[in-house]
PDB file of C-alpha atoms and ligand atoms in Angstrom:
ATOM      1  CA  UNK A   7      23.422  15.954 -55.202  1.00  0.00           C
ATOM      2  CA  UNK A   8      19.858  15.381 -56.048  1.00  0.00           C
ATOM      3  CA  UNK A   9      19.273  12.650 -58.660  1.00  0.00           C
ATOM      4  CA  UNK A  10      15.663  11.986 -60.019  1.00  0.00           C
ATOM      5  CA  UNK A  11      15.093   8.829 -61.905  1.00  0.00           C
ATOM      6  CA  UNK A  12      12.267   7.399 -63.679  1.00  0.00           C
ATOM      7  CA  UNK A  13      13.414   3.982 -63.185  1.00  0.00           C
ATOM      8  CA  UNK A  14      11.833   2.661 -60.130  1.00  0.00           C
ATOM      9  CA  UNK A  15      11.332  -1.133 -58.837  1.00  0.00           C
ATOM     10  CA  UNK A  16       7.955  -2.258 -60.113  1.00  0.00           C
ATOM     11  CA  UNK A  17       6.438  -5.601 -60.051  1.00  0.00           C
ATOM     12  CA  UNK A  18       4.462  -4.442 -63.424  1.00  0.00           C
ATOM     13  CA  UNK A  19       5.221  -6.288 -66.444  1.00  0.00           C
ATOM     14  CA  UNK A  20       7.156  -5.012 -69.345  1.00  0.00           C
ATOM     15  CA  UNK A  21       4.976  -4.664 -72.340  1.00  0.00           C
ATOM     16  CA  UNK A  22       6.215  -4.312 -76.053  1.00  0.00           C
ATOM     17  CA  UNK A  23       4.360  -1.292 -77.591  1.00  0.00           C
ATOM     18  CA  UNK A  24       3.945   0.019 -81.043  1.00  0.00           C
ATOM     19  CA  UNK A  25       3.338   3.819 -80.764  1.00  0.00           C
ATOM     20  CA  UNK A  26       3.400   5.008 -84.118  1.00  0.00           C
ATOM     21  CA  UNK A  27       1.867   3.274 -87.231  1.00  0.00           C
ATOM     22  CA  UNK A  28      -0.579   3.927 -90.176  1.00  0.00           C
ATOM     23  CA  UNK A  29      -3.524   1.926 -91.584  1.00  0.00           C
ATOM     24  CA  UNK A  30      -5.919   2.247 -94.404  1.00  0.00           C
ATOM     25  CA  UNK A  31      -7.674   5.109 -92.294  1.00  0.00           C
ATOM     26  CA  UNK A  32      -4.756   7.268 -93.660  1.00  0.00           C
ATOM     27  CA  UNK A  33      -1.926   6.187 -95.853  1.00  0.00           C
ATOM     28  CA  UNK A  34      -1.258   2.695 -94.348  1.00  0.00           C
ATOM     29  CA  UNK A  35      -1.689  -0.163 -96.771  1.00  0.00           C
ATOM     30  CA  UNK A  36      -3.626  -2.618 -94.248  1.00  0.00           C
ATOM     31  CA  UNK A  37      -6.951  -1.913 -92.440  1.00  0.00           C
ATOM     32  CA  UNK A  38      -6.826  -1.541 -88.691  1.00  0.00           C
ATOM     33  CA  UNK A  39      -7.858  -5.068 -87.886  1.00  0.00           C
ATOM     34  CA  UNK A  40      -5.188  -6.678 -89.995  1.00  0.00           C
ATOM     35  CA  UNK A  41      -2.639  -4.269 -88.557  1.00  0.00           C
ATOM     36  CA  UNK A  42      -3.599  -5.268 -85.033  1.00  0.00           C
ATOM     37  CA  UNK A  43      -3.577  -8.953 -85.701  1.00  0.00           C
ATOM     38  CA  UNK A  44      -0.055  -8.777 -87.352  1.00  0.00           C
ATOM     39  CA  UNK A  45       1.401  -6.665 -84.238  1.00  0.00           C
ATOM     40  CA  UNK A  46      -0.093  -9.687 -82.065  1.00  0.00           C
ATOM     41  CA  UNK A  47       1.588 -12.161 -84.187  1.00  0.00           C
ATOM     42  CA  UNK A  48       4.818 -10.235 -83.700  1.00  0.00           C
ATOM     43  CA  UNK A  49       4.513 -10.436 -80.014  1.00  0.00           C
ATOM     44  CA  UNK A  50       3.432  -6.866 -79.390  1.00  0.00           C
ATOM     45  CA  UNK A  51       1.301  -6.106 -76.350  1.00  0.00           C
ATOM     46  CA  UNK A  52       0.183  -2.624 -77.217  1.00  0.00           C
ATOM     47  CA  UNK A  53      -0.760  -1.034 -80.260  1.00  0.00           C
ATOM     48  CA  UNK A  54      -1.376   2.755 -80.677  1.00  0.00           C
ATOM     49  CA  UNK A  55      -2.943   3.414 -83.839  1.00  0.00           C
ATOM     50  CA  UNK A  56      -1.803   7.091 -85.184  1.00  0.00           C
ATOM     51  CA  UNK A  57      -3.174   7.559 -88.522  1.00  0.00           C
ATOM     52  CA  UNK A  58      -2.609  11.178 -90.176  1.00  0.00           C
ATOM     53  CA  UNK A  59      -5.415  13.288 -88.438  1.00  0.00           C
ATOM     54  CA  UNK A  60      -7.764  10.326 -88.259  1.00  0.00           C
ATOM     55  CA  UNK A  61      -8.685   8.774 -84.909  1.00  0.00           C
ATOM     56  CA  UNK A  62      -9.262   4.962 -84.728  1.00  0.00           C
ATOM     57  CA  UNK A  63     -13.022   3.839 -85.064  1.00  0.00           C
ATOM     58  CA  UNK A  64     -12.895   1.380 -82.289  1.00  0.00           C
ATOM     59  CA  UNK A  65     -15.780  -0.233 -83.643  1.00  0.00           C
ATOM     60  CA  UNK A  66     -13.763  -1.115 -86.559  1.00  0.00           C
ATOM     61  CA  UNK A  67     -11.699  -3.610 -84.778  1.00  0.00           C
ATOM     62  CA  UNK A  68     -12.687  -6.781 -82.592  1.00  0.00           C
ATOM     63  CA  UNK A  69     -10.773  -6.268 -79.127  1.00  0.00           C
ATOM     64  CA  UNK A  70      -8.284  -9.070 -78.475  1.00  0.00           C
ATOM     65  CA  UNK A  71      -7.323 -10.310 -74.975  1.00  0.00           C
ATOM     66  CA  UNK A  72      -3.625 -10.472 -75.935  1.00  0.00           C
ATOM     67  CA  UNK A  73      -3.168  -6.859 -77.460  1.00  0.00           C
ATOM     68  CA  UNK A  74      -4.421  -3.738 -76.134  1.00  0.00           C
ATOM     69  CA  UNK A  75      -5.426  -1.256 -78.815  1.00  0.00           C
ATOM     70  CA  UNK A  76      -5.132   2.589 -77.900  1.00  0.00           C
ATOM     71  CA  UNK A  77      -6.674   5.227 -80.251  1.00  0.00           C
ATOM     72  CA  UNK A  78      -4.556   7.967 -81.167  1.00  0.00           C
ATOM     73  CA  UNK A  79      -3.382  10.031 -84.294  1.00  0.00           C
ATOM     74  CA  UNK A  80      -0.427  11.686 -86.130  1.00  0.00           C
ATOM     75  CA  UNK A  81      -1.539  15.159 -85.695  1.00  0.00           C
ATOM     76  CA  UNK A  82      -1.032  18.298 -87.935  1.00  0.00           C
ATOM     77  CA  UNK A  83      -3.343  21.267 -87.170  1.00  0.00           C
ATOM     78  CA  UNK A  84      -2.921  23.331 -90.324  1.00  0.00           C
ATOM     79  CA  UNK A  85      -1.172  20.736 -92.232  1.00  0.00           C
ATOM     80  CA  UNK A  86       2.069  22.899 -92.340  1.00  0.00           C
ATOM     81  CA  UNK A  87       3.733  22.383 -89.006  1.00  0.00           C
ATOM     82  CA  UNK A  88       5.892  19.315 -87.936  1.00  0.00           C
ATOM     83  CA  UNK A  89       4.149  16.254 -86.984  1.00  0.00           C
ATOM     84  CA  UNK A  90       2.815  15.329 -83.353  1.00  0.00           C
ATOM     85  CA  UNK A  91       2.280  11.806 -82.092  1.00  0.00           C
ATOM     86  CA  UNK A  92      -0.955  11.901 -79.875  1.00  0.00           C
ATOM     87  CA  UNK A  93      -1.741   8.640 -78.128  1.00  0.00           C
ATOM     88  CA  UNK A  94      -4.865   8.157 -75.974  1.00  0.00           C
ATOM     89  CA  UNK A  95      -7.113  10.446 -77.581  1.00  0.00           C
ATOM     90  CA  UNK A  96     -10.734   9.955 -78.905  1.00  0.00           C
ATOM     91  CA  UNK A  97     -12.155  13.382 -79.717  1.00  0.00           C
ATOM     92  CA  UNK A  98     -10.827  15.062 -83.001  1.00  0.00           C
ATOM     93  CA  UNK A  99      -8.164  17.735 -82.411  1.00  0.00           C
ATOM     94  CA  UNK A 100      -8.838  21.278 -83.731  1.00  0.00           C
ATOM     95  CA  UNK A 101      -7.418  21.873 -87.489  1.00  0.00           C
ATOM     96  CA  UNK A 102      -7.323  25.548 -87.734  1.00  0.00           C
ATOM     97  CA  UNK A 103      -4.222  25.905 -85.369  1.00  0.00           C
ATOM     98  CA  UNK A 104      -0.431  26.349 -85.518  1.00  0.00           C
ATOM     99  CA  UNK A 105       2.294  25.951 -83.319  1.00  0.00           C
ATOM    100  CA  UNK A 106       2.882  25.989 -80.286  1.00  0.00           C
ATOM    101  CA  UNK A 107      -0.821  25.829 -79.696  1.00  0.00           C
ATOM    102  CA  UNK A 108      -1.346  22.430 -81.638  1.00  0.00           C
ATOM    103  CA  UNK A 109       0.939  20.832 -79.271  1.00  0.00           C
ATOM    104  CA  UNK A 110      -0.597  22.519 -76.185  1.00  0.00           C
ATOM    105  CA  UNK A 111      -4.059  21.411 -77.636  1.00  0.00           C
ATOM    106  CA  UNK A 112      -2.921  17.892 -77.997  1.00  0.00           C
ATOM    107  CA  UNK A 113      -1.450  17.871 -74.469  1.00  0.00           C
ATOM    108  CA  UNK A 114      -4.677  19.142 -73.000  1.00  0.00           C
ATOM    109  CA  UNK A 115      -6.579  16.307 -73.939  1.00  0.00           C
ATOM    110  CA  UNK A 116      -4.567  14.040 -71.419  1.00  0.00           C
ATOM    111  CA  UNK A 117      -2.907  12.161 -74.086  1.00  0.00           C
ATOM    112  CA  UNK A 118       0.601  11.303 -74.405  1.00  0.00           C
ATOM    113  CA  UNK A 119       2.385  13.614 -76.744  1.00  0.00           C
ATOM    114  CA  UNK A 120       5.591  13.078 -78.802  1.00  0.00           C
ATOM    115  CA  UNK A 121       7.425  15.224 -81.191  1.00  0.00           C
ATOM    116  CA  UNK A 122       7.629  12.890 -84.265  1.00  0.00           C
ATOM    117  CA  UNK A 123      10.840  11.851 -86.148  1.00  0.00           C
ATOM    118  CA  UNK A 124      12.648  15.110 -85.426  1.00  0.00           C
ATOM    119  CA  UNK A 125      15.490  14.401 -88.182  1.00  0.00           C
ATOM    120  CA  UNK A 126      13.197  13.483 -91.064  1.00  0.00           C
ATOM    121  CA  UNK A 127      14.348  15.557 -93.828  1.00  0.00           C
ATOM    122  CA  UNK A 128      17.311  16.116 -91.226  1.00  0.00           C
ATOM    123  CA  UNK A 129      15.410  18.848 -89.373  1.00  0.00           C
ATOM    124  CA  UNK A 130      11.528  18.410 -89.344  1.00  0.00           C
ATOM    125  CA  UNK A 131      11.437  19.385 -85.715  1.00  0.00           C
ATOM    126  CA  UNK A 132      14.374  21.884 -85.127  1.00  0.00           C
ATOM    127  CA  UNK A 133      15.556  21.289 -81.372  1.00  0.00           C
ATOM    128  CA  UNK A 134      14.697  25.075 -80.759  1.00  0.00           C
ATOM    129  CA  UNK A 135      11.202  24.563 -82.032  1.00  0.00           C
ATOM    130  CA  UNK A 136      10.392  21.617 -79.773  1.00  0.00           C
ATOM    131  CA  UNK A 137      11.621  23.662 -76.735  1.00  0.00           C
ATOM    132  CA  UNK A 138       9.102  26.600 -77.877  1.00  0.00           C
ATOM    133  CA  UNK A 139       6.324  24.096 -78.133  1.00  0.00           C
ATOM    134  CA  UNK A 140       5.892  22.850 -74.544  1.00  0.00           C
ATOM    135  CA  UNK A 141       3.531  20.031 -73.654  1.00  0.00           C
ATOM    136  CA  UNK A 142       5.155  17.197 -75.428  1.00  0.00           C
ATOM    137  CA  UNK A 143       6.211  14.284 -73.250  1.00  0.00           C
ATOM    138  CA  UNK A 144       8.736  12.739 -75.500  1.00  0.00           C
ATOM    139  CA  UNK A 145      10.387  12.720 -78.720  1.00  0.00           C
ATOM    140  CA  UNK A 146      11.075   9.942 -81.119  1.00  0.00           C
ATOM    141  CA  UNK A 147      14.651   9.468 -80.816  1.00  0.00           C
ATOM    142  CA  UNK A 148      14.418   6.459 -83.345  1.00  0.00           C
ATOM    143  CA  UNK A 149      11.936   6.071 -86.001  1.00  0.00           C
ATOM    144  CA  UNK A 150      12.766   3.281 -88.319  1.00  0.00           C
ATOM    145  CA  UNK A 151      10.803   4.496 -91.498  1.00  0.00           C
ATOM    146  CA  UNK A 152      13.182   7.282 -91.702  1.00  0.00           C
ATOM    147  CA  UNK A 153      16.037   4.647 -92.531  1.00  0.00           C
ATOM    148  CA  UNK A 154      14.183   4.369 -95.995  1.00  0.00           C
ATOM    149  CA  UNK A 155      13.539   8.199 -96.171  1.00  0.00           C
ATOM    150  CA  UNK A 156      15.572  11.518 -96.595  1.00  0.00           C
ATOM    151  CA  UNK A 157      17.049  12.364 -92.995  1.00  0.00           C
ATOM    152  CA  UNK A 158      18.358  10.371 -89.995  1.00  0.00           C
ATOM    153  CA  UNK A 159      16.231   7.857 -88.215  1.00  0.00           C
ATOM    154  CA  UNK A 160      18.274   8.686 -84.956  1.00  0.00           C
ATOM    155  CA  UNK A 161      17.359  11.890 -83.265  1.00  0.00           C
ATOM    156  CA  UNK A 162      19.279  11.485 -80.002  1.00  0.00           C
ATOM    157  CA  UNK A 163      21.598  14.505 -80.986  1.00  0.00           C
ATOM    158  CA  UNK A 164      18.290  16.670 -80.492  1.00  0.00           C
ATOM    159  CA  UNK A 165      17.252  14.594 -77.390  1.00  0.00           C
ATOM    160  CA  UNK A 166      20.574  15.478 -75.788  1.00  0.00           C
ATOM    161  CA  UNK A 167      20.428  19.205 -76.638  1.00  0.00           C
ATOM    162  CA  UNK A 168      17.014  19.602 -75.028  1.00  0.00           C
ATOM    163  CA  UNK A 169      18.121  17.565 -71.890  1.00  0.00           C
ATOM    164  CA  UNK A 170      21.386  19.713 -71.674  1.00  0.00           C
ATOM    165  CA  UNK A 171      19.166  22.962 -71.769  1.00  0.00           C
ATOM    166  CA  UNK A 172      17.109  21.493 -68.889  1.00  0.00           C
ATOM    167  CA  UNK A 173      14.119  20.029 -70.468  1.00  0.00           C
ATOM    168  CA  UNK A 174      12.954  16.720 -68.803  1.00  0.00           C
ATOM    169  CA  UNK A 175      11.886  14.864 -71.932  1.00  0.00           C
ATOM    170  CA  UNK A 176      11.792  11.146 -72.593  1.00  0.00           C
ATOM    171  CA  UNK A 177      12.647   9.221 -75.837  1.00  0.00           C
ATOM    172  CA  UNK A 178      10.619   6.690 -77.738  1.00  0.00           C
ATOM    173  CA  UNK A 179      11.253   4.400 -80.566  1.00  0.00           C
ATOM    174  CA  UNK A 180       8.754   3.515 -83.219  1.00  0.00           C
ATOM    175  CA  UNK A 181       8.677   1.878 -86.606  1.00  0.00           C
ATOM    176  CA  UNK A 182       6.103   4.396 -88.147  1.00  0.00           C
ATOM    177  CA  UNK A 183       4.841   1.187 -90.140  1.00  0.00           C
ATOM    178  CA  UNK A 184       2.953   2.024 -93.265  1.00  0.00           C
ATOM    179  CA  UNK A 185       2.776  -1.726 -94.473  1.00  0.00           C
ATOM    180  CA  UNK A 186       3.848  -5.188 -93.050  1.00  0.00           C
ATOM    181  CA  UNK A 187       7.469  -5.028 -93.954  1.00  0.00           C
ATOM    182  CA  UNK A 188       7.947  -1.955 -91.770  1.00  0.00           C
ATOM    183  CA  UNK A 189       6.764  -3.545 -88.824  1.00  0.00           C
ATOM    184  CA  UNK A 190       8.941  -4.759 -85.672  1.00  0.00           C
ATOM    185  CA  UNK A 191      12.134  -2.731 -86.455  1.00  0.00           C
ATOM    186  CA  UNK A 192      11.754  -0.366 -83.351  1.00  0.00           C
ATOM    187  CA  UNK A 193       9.490  -0.390 -80.298  1.00  0.00           C
ATOM    188  CA  UNK A 194       8.923   1.050 -76.940  1.00  0.00           C
ATOM    189  CA  UNK A 195       9.007  -1.429 -73.797  1.00  0.00           C
ATOM    190  CA  UNK A 196       6.648   0.113 -71.115  1.00  0.00           C
ATOM    191  CA  UNK A 197       6.419  -1.120 -67.494  1.00  0.00           C
ATOM    192  CA  UNK A 198       2.779  -0.980 -66.969  1.00  0.00           C
ATOM    193  CA  UNK A 199      -0.265  -3.258 -66.338  1.00  0.00           C
ATOM    194  CA  UNK A 200      -2.001  -3.623 -69.753  1.00  0.00           C
ATOM    195  CA  UNK A 201      -4.927  -1.056 -69.320  1.00  0.00           C
ATOM    196  CA  UNK A 202      -4.831   2.143 -71.317  1.00  0.00           C
ATOM    197  CA  UNK A 203      -4.679   4.167 -68.325  1.00  0.00           C
ATOM    198  CA  UNK A 204      -1.789   2.306 -66.736  1.00  0.00           C
ATOM    199  CA  UNK A 205       0.274   2.496 -70.071  1.00  0.00           C
ATOM    200  CA  UNK A 206      -0.383   6.307 -70.730  1.00  0.00           C
ATOM    201  CA  UNK A 207       0.755   6.941 -67.026  1.00  0.00           C
ATOM    202  CA  UNK A 208       3.917   4.922 -67.430  1.00  0.00           C
ATOM    203  CA  UNK A 209       4.449   6.799 -70.682  1.00  0.00           C
ATOM    204  CA  UNK A 210       4.337  10.035 -69.012  1.00  0.00           C
ATOM    205  CA  UNK A 211       6.619   9.052 -66.212  1.00  0.00           C
ATOM    206  CA  UNK A 212       9.169   7.746 -68.261  1.00  0.00           C
ATOM    207  CA  UNK A 213       8.882   4.162 -67.076  1.00  0.00           C
ATOM    208  CA  UNK A 214       9.990   2.625 -70.437  1.00  0.00           C
ATOM    209  CA  UNK A 215      12.690   2.229 -72.719  1.00  0.00           C
ATOM    210  CA  UNK A 216      13.480   2.454 -76.470  1.00  0.00           C
ATOM    211  CA  UNK A 217      14.651  -0.326 -78.582  1.00  0.00           C
ATOM    212  CA  UNK A 218      15.562  -1.467 -81.907  1.00  0.00           C
ATOM    213  CA  UNK A 219      16.509  -5.043 -80.782  1.00  0.00           C
ATOM    214  CA  UNK A 220      18.343  -5.066 -77.633  1.00  0.00           C
ATOM    215  CA  UNK A 221      16.567  -6.110 -74.353  1.00  0.00           C
ATOM    216  CA  UNK A 222      17.122  -4.231 -71.015  1.00  0.00           C
ATOM    217  CA  UNK A 223      17.541  -6.586 -68.120  1.00  0.00           C
ATOM    218  CA  UNK A 224      17.572  -3.855 -65.389  1.00  0.00           C
ATOM    219  CA  UNK A 225      18.329  -0.231 -64.792  1.00  0.00           C
ATOM    220  CA  UNK A 226      18.666   0.985 -61.247  1.00  0.00           C
ATOM    221  CA  UNK A 227      20.111   3.878 -59.349  1.00  0.00           C
ATOM    222  CA  UNK A 228      22.108   2.769 -56.317  1.00  0.00           C
ATOM    223  CA  UNK A 229      23.910   5.539 -54.132  1.00  0.00           C
ATOM    224  CA  UNK A 230      24.931   7.688 -56.973  1.00  0.00           C
ATOM    225  CA  UNK A 231      25.735   4.803 -59.373  1.00  0.00           C
ATOM    226  CA  UNK A 232      23.463   4.289 -62.448  1.00  0.00           C
ATOM    227  CA  UNK A 233      23.691   0.391 -63.109  1.00  0.00           C
ATOM    228  CA  UNK A 234      22.410  -1.112 -66.278  1.00  0.00           C
ATOM    229  CA  UNK A 235      22.276  -4.637 -67.474  1.00  0.00           C
ATOM    230  CA  UNK A 236      20.913  -6.572 -70.584  1.00  0.00           C
ATOM    231  CA  UNK A 237      20.849 -10.115 -71.708  1.00  0.00           C
ATOM    232  CA  UNK A 238      21.918  -9.466 -75.233  1.00  0.00           C
ATOM    233  CA  UNK A 239      23.869  -6.134 -75.203  1.00  0.00           C
ATOM    234  CA  UNK A 240      27.629  -6.447 -76.056  1.00  0.00           C
ATOM    235  CA  UNK A 241      28.404  -2.884 -75.219  1.00  0.00           C
ATOM    236  CA  UNK A 242      27.124  -0.348 -72.878  1.00  0.00           C
ATOM    237  CA  UNK A 243      27.636   3.479 -73.068  1.00  0.00           C
ATOM    238  CA  UNK A 244      26.832   6.301 -70.624  1.00  0.00           C
ATOM    239  CA  UNK A 245      25.880   9.590 -72.122  1.00  0.00           C
ATOM    240  CA  UNK A 246      25.878  13.003 -70.601  1.00  0.00           C
ATOM    241  CA  UNK A 247      25.176  16.583 -71.549  1.00  0.00           C
ATOM    242  CA  UNK A 248      25.769  17.624 -75.256  1.00  0.00           C
ATOM    243  CA  UNK A 249      25.999  13.933 -76.132  1.00  0.00           C
ATOM    244  CA  UNK A 250      29.185  13.392 -74.409  1.00  0.00           C
ATOM    245  CA  UNK A 251      30.059   9.720 -74.182  1.00  0.00           C
ATOM    246  CA  UNK A 252      31.350   9.522 -70.376  1.00  0.00           C
ATOM    247  CA  UNK A 253      32.108   5.678 -70.481  1.00  0.00           C
ATOM    248  CA  UNK A 254      31.882   2.783 -72.716  1.00  0.00           C
ATOM    249  CA  UNK A 255      32.057  -0.525 -71.235  1.00  0.00           C
ATOM    250  CA  UNK A 256      32.217  -4.133 -73.413  1.00  0.00           C
ATOM    251  CA  UNK A 257      29.757  -6.702 -72.018  1.00  0.00           C
ATOM    252  CA  UNK A 258      26.189  -6.843 -70.993  1.00  0.00           C
ATOM    253  CA  UNK A 259      26.340  -4.923 -67.488  1.00  0.00           C
ATOM    254  CA  UNK A 260      27.905  -1.751 -66.200  1.00  0.00           C
ATOM    255  CA  UNK A 261      27.899   0.976 -63.706  1.00  0.00           C
ATOM    256  CA  UNK A 262      28.639   4.781 -64.058  1.00  0.00           C
ATOM    257  CA  UNK A 263      29.408   6.748 -60.936  1.00  0.00           C
ATOM    258  CA  UNK A 264      27.440  10.196 -61.570  1.00  0.00           C
ATOM    259  CA  UNK A 265      29.423  13.149 -61.484  1.00  0.00           C
ATOM    260  CA  UNK A 266      28.916  16.835 -59.830  1.00  0.00           C
ATOM    261  CA  UNK A 267      28.790  18.212 -63.347  1.00  0.00           C
ATOM    262  CA  UNK A 268      26.320  15.785 -64.853  1.00  0.00           C
ATOM    263  CA  UNK A 269      23.191  17.580 -65.939  1.00  0.00           C
ATOM    264  CA  UNK A 270      21.564  14.135 -66.905  1.00  0.00           C
ATOM    265  CA  UNK A 271      22.893  10.849 -67.725  1.00  0.00           C
ATOM    266  CA  UNK A 272      21.431   8.102 -69.987  1.00  0.00           C
ATOM    267  CA  UNK A 273      22.543   4.844 -71.142  1.00  0.00           C
ATOM    268  CA  UNK A 274      22.740   3.176 -74.708  1.00  0.00           C
ATOM    269  CA  UNK A 275      23.176  -0.473 -74.894  1.00  0.00           C
ATOM    270  CA  UNK A 276      24.508  -1.786 -78.235  1.00  0.00           C
ATOM    271  CA  UNK A 277      23.915  -5.329 -79.559  1.00  0.00           C
ATOM    272  CA  UNK A 278      24.527  -7.360 -82.770  1.00  0.00           C
ATOM    273  CA  UNK A 279      24.141  -6.145 -86.170  1.00  0.00           C
ATOM    274  CA  UNK A 280      23.563  -2.451 -84.947  1.00  0.00           C
ATOM    275  CA  UNK A 281      20.691  -3.180 -82.444  1.00  0.00           C
ATOM    276  CA  UNK A 282      20.247  -0.721 -79.788  1.00  0.00           C
ATOM    277  CA  UNK A 283      18.447   0.168 -76.476  1.00  0.00           C
ATOM    278  CA  UNK A 284      18.017   3.602 -75.120  1.00  0.00           C
ATOM    279  CA  UNK A 285      17.241   4.357 -71.424  1.00  0.00           C
ATOM    280  CA  UNK A 286      15.531   7.381 -70.377  1.00  0.00           C
ATOM    281  CA  UNK A 287      17.656   9.808 -68.504  1.00  0.00           C
ATOM    282  CA  UNK A 288      18.275  10.274 -64.955  1.00  0.00           C
ATOM    283  CA  UNK A 289      18.448  14.030 -63.869  1.00  0.00           C
ATOM    284  CA  UNK A 290      21.258  15.385 -61.573  1.00  0.00           C
ATOM    285  CA  UNK A 291      20.772  18.599 -59.858  1.00  0.00           C
ATOM    286  CA  UNK A 292      23.985  20.160 -58.027  1.00  0.00           C
ATOM    287  CA  UNK A 293      25.003  23.730 -57.944  1.00  0.00           C
ATOM    288  CA  UNK A 294      27.593  22.884 -60.647  1.00  0.00           C
ATOM    289  CA  UNK A 295      25.032  21.167 -63.245  1.00  0.00           C
ATOM    290  CA  UNK A 296      22.341  23.746 -62.634  1.00  0.00           C
ATOM    291  CA  UNK A 297      24.944  26.522 -63.727  1.00  0.00           C
ATOM    292  CA  UNK A 298      26.233  24.451 -66.843  1.00  0.00           C
ATOM    293  CA  UNK A 299      22.550  23.736 -68.015  1.00  0.00           C
ATOM    294  CA  UNK A 300      21.612  27.405 -67.352  1.00  0.00           C
ATOM    295  CA  UNK A 301      24.638  28.653 -69.383  1.00  0.00           C
ATOM    296  CA  UNK A 302      24.043  26.247 -72.274  1.00  0.00           C
ATOM    297  CA  UNK A 303      20.481  27.152 -72.271  1.00  0.00           C
ATOM    298  CA  UNK A 304      21.262  31.110 -72.468  1.00  0.00           C
ATOM    299  CA  UNK A 305      23.588  30.387 -75.271  1.00  0.00           C
ATOM    300  CA  UNK A 306      21.334  28.195 -77.301  1.00  0.00           C
ATOM    301  CA  UNK A 307      18.543  30.738 -76.988  1.00  0.00           C
ATOM    302  CA  UNK A 308      20.667  33.174 -79.016  1.00  0.00           C
ATOM    303  CA  UNK A 309      21.143  30.480 -81.832  1.00  0.00           C
ATOM    304  CA  UNK A 310      18.961  30.723 -84.896  1.00  0.00           C
ATOM    305  CA  UNK A 311      15.982  28.222 -85.309  1.00  0.00           C
ATOM    306  CA  UNK A 312      17.885  25.656 -87.328  1.00  0.00           C
TER     307      UNK A 312
HETATM  308 ZN1  LIG B   1       3.873   8.567 -89.132  1.00  0.00          ZN
END
């Protein structure tokens, strides 16, 4: 059994990151400086500016020692295709472009690229369309602003489809804040030194977890057992292909023995008042899991787009 895990022992600190937000540079209510200062007050370490097709003018903000500002954008080429999160980009992206080229163009810049709020309007990004647009490193598995809009904030259903079909893709959580009251509902905890290059590299490598309020204590792979702990979770679930819940454990630590027929395994940690954390998956390769994944991918390829 070959298991690949993004969770590795590291002495790097955990950084609280806002990876999707808006300012007066597009349809947000506060200018970039006020937005940065507010995220600093809320305890964030990293703030990625992702205005609609507008990249942060770095001269518009005063650098802060306590928060790393990263320029990016929420990108739509023609304005008709679903939205793409691009983090760590400084040059404008091409506008006269459709899918899948828009995702490829974003990825070609070296930025971290995400499929944003796949379940906004319930199907903003069909799972099949994400698969047909390679280049994204992650999807937003939880986008808190969608709690206030038509659709569902949680997109783990689509994450599990992609993972089951063999796509190695990570899950981020964001608040997509357009004003102060939208902030600090969901974030991504990245294990990296506080430099733009280190944060982008850690995001691409999956060295992070998504959270809407639960803290991950540790996650490790130990001889075929995936172990998770948390200071504030009350329940831990281990989830495998097609979203199947393999195990539910009450309490704040748990282990799961990985099976021959697992394609991937990820953990969800549940806390008080519906707060959650989501680990990135470990990927399992056995003869059986490869066959199951190939069969599911072949079946899924025959299905309609939505
Ligand atoms: Zn947005």
